[in-house]
GROMACS .gro file of C-alpha atoms in nm:
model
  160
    1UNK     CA    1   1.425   1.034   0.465
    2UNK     CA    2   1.595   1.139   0.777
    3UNK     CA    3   1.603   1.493   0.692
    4UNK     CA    4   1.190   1.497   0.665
    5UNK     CA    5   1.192   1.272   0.974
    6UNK     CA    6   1.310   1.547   1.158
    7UNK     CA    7   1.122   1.741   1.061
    8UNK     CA    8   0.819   1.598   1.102
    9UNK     CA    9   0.722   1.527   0.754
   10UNK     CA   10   0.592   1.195   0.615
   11UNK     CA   11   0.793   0.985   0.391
   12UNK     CA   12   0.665   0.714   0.114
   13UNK     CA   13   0.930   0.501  -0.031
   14UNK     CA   14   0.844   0.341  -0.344
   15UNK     CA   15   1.171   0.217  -0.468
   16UNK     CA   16   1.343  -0.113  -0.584
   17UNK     CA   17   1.679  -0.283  -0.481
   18UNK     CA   18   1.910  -0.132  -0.285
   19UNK     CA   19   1.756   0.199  -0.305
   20UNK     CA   20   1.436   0.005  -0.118
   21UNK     CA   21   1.685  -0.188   0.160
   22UNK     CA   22   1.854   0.151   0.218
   23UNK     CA   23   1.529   0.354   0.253
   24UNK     CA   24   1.378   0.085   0.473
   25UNK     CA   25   1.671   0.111   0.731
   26UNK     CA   26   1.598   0.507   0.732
   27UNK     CA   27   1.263   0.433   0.858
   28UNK     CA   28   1.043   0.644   0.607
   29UNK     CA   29   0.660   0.657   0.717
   30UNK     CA   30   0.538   0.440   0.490
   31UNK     CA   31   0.690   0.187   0.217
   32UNK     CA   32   0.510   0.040  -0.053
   33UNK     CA   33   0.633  -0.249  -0.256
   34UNK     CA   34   0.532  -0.587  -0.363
   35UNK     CA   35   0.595  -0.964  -0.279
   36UNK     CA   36   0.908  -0.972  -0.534
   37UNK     CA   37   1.046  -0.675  -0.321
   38UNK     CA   38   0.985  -0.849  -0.037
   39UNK     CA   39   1.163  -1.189  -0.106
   40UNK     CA   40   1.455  -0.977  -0.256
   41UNK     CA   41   1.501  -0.789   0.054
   42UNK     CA   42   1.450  -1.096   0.292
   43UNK     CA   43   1.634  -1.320   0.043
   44UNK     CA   44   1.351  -1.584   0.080
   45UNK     CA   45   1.130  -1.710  -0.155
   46UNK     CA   46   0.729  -1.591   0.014
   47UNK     CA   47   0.494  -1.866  -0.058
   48UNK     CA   48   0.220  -1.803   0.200
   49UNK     CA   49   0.068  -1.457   0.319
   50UNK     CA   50   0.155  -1.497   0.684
   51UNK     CA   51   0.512  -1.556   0.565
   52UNK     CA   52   0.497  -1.238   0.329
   53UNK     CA   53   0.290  -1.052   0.676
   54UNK     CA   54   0.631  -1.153   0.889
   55UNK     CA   55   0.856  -0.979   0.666
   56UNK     CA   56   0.647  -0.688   0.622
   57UNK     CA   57   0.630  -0.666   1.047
   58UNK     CA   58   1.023  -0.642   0.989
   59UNK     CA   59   1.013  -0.344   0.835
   60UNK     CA   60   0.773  -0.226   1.105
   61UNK     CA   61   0.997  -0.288   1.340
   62UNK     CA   62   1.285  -0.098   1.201
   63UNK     CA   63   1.042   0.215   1.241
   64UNK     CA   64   0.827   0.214   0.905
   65UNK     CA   65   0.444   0.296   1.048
   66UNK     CA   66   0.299   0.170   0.729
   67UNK     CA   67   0.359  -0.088   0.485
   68UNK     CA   68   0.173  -0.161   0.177
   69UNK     CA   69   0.207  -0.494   0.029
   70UNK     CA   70   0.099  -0.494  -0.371
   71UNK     CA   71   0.017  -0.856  -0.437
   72UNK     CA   72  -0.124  -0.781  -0.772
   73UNK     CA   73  -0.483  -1.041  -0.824
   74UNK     CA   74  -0.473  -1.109  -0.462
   75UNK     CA   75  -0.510  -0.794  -0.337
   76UNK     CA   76  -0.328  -0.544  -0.131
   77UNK     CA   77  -0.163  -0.627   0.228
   78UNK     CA   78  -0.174  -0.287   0.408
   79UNK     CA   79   0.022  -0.368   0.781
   80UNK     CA   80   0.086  -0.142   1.103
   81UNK     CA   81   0.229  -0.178   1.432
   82UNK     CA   82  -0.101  -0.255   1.600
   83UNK     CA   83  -0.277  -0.497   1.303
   84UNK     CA   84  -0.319  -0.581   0.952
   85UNK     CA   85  -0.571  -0.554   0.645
   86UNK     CA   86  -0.637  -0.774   0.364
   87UNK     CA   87  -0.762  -0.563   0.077
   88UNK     CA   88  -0.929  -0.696  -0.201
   89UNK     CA   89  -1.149  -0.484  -0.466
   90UNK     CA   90  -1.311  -0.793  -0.628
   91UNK     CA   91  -1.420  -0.603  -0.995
   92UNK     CA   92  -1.085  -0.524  -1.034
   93UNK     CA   93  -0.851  -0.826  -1.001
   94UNK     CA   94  -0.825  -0.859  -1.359
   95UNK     CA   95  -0.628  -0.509  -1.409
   96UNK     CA   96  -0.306  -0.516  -1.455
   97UNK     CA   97  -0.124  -0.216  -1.361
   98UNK     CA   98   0.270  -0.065  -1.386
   99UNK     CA   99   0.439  -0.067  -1.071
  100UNK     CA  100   0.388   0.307  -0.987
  101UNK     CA  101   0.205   0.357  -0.660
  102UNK     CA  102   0.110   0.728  -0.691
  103UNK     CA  103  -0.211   0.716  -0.701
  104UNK     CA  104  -0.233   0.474  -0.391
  105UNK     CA  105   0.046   0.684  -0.250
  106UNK     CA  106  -0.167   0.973  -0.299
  107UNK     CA  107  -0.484   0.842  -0.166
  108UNK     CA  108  -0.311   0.710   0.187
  109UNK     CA  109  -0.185   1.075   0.244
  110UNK     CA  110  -0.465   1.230   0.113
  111UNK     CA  111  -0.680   1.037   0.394
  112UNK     CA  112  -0.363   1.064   0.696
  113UNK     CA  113  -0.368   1.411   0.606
  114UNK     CA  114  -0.763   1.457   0.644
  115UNK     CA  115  -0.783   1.296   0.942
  116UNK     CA  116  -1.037   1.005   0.821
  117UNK     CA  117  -1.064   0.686   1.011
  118UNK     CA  118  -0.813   0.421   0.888
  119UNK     CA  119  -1.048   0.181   0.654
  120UNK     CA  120  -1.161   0.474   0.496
  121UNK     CA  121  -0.845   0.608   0.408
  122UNK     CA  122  -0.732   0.250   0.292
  123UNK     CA  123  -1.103   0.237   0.077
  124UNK     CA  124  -0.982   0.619  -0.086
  125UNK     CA  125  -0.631   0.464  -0.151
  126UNK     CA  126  -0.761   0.209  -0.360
  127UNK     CA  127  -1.012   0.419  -0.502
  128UNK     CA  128  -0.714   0.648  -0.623
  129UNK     CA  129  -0.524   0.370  -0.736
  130UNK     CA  130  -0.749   0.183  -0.968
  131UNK     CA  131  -0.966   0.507  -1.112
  132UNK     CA  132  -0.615   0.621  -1.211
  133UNK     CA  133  -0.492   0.292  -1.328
  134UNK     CA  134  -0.834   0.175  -1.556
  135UNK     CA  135  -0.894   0.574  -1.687
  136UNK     CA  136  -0.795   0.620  -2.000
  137UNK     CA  137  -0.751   0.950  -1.975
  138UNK     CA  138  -0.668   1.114  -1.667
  139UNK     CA  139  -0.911   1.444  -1.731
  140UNK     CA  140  -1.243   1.206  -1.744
  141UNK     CA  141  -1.195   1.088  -1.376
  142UNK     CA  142  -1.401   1.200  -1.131
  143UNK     CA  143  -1.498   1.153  -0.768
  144UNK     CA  144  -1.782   0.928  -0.858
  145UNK     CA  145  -1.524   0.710  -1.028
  146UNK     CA  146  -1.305   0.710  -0.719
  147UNK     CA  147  -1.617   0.655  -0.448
  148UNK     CA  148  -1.751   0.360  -0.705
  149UNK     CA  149  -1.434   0.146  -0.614
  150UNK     CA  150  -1.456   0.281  -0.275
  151UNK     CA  151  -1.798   0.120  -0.205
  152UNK     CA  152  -1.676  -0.207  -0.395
  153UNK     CA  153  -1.341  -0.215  -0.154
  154UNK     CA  154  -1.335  -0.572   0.065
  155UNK     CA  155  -1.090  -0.492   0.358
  156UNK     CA  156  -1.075  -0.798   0.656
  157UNK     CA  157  -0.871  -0.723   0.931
  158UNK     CA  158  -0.554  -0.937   1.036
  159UNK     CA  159  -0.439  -0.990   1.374
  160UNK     CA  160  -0.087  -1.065   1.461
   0.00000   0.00000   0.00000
């Protein structure tokens, strides 16, 4: 993490345990993990979302730009230094996926890396995420899959 830090690369830590409280104090670009990652860091039990959005600020503060927040039926938390979102793609909160972030890895960077405003990067994240996650097979999914999620993607803003 440092290494690309220096040089100027962007870093997405997806990891669990120590691996995850290690990477977090190297201050990676962006970590995504979920609300059982978060109360095993923090050691407290989350019950309520501004509780789990405090947390998640700490690892802003320690010099992660972008946290992502997995909190499975209820959506996605997506916070950086200057707000939050509350993300929530309502024909999909029955899907259950594995705890790989790829996709919604991919579709962040792909957007950073474009240049597109914020929500619509967070909208092609999720697009990624569950196109990938529902397809059966990964050669039938296409861009109409992807922008169909897109256009169904809820995102409110927090302020803290």
């Amino acid at each position: 993490i440092g290494l690309s830090n220096k040089k100027g690369k962007k870093f997405i830590l997806n990891a669990k345990g120590n691996e995850l409280a290690y990477g977090i104090k190297a201050a990676p670009f962006m970590v995504i993990l979920n609300k059982e990652d978060l109360e095993d860091i923090s050691r407290l039990k989350l019950d309520f979302e501004n509780e789990i959005i405090k947390v998640g600020q700490g690892i802003l503060e320690q010099g992660t730009e972008l946290v992502i927040i997995d909190l499975d039926a209820d959506g996605t938390l997506v916070l950086n230094k200057k707000q939050g979102y509350r993300i929530i793609v309502p024909g999909m909160k029955d899907i259950i996926f594995q705890e790989d972030y790829g996709y919604l890895a991919a579709g962040y960077l792909f957007g950073i890396e474009k240049g597109y405003e914020f929500e619509t990067t967070i909208k092609i994240a999720q697009g990624f995420r569950f196109a990938y996650g529902i397809g059966e097979n990964i050669n039938t999914i296409n861009m109409n899959h992807i922008k169909r999620i897109m256009s169904e993607t809820e995102i409110s803003p927090i302020h803290y």
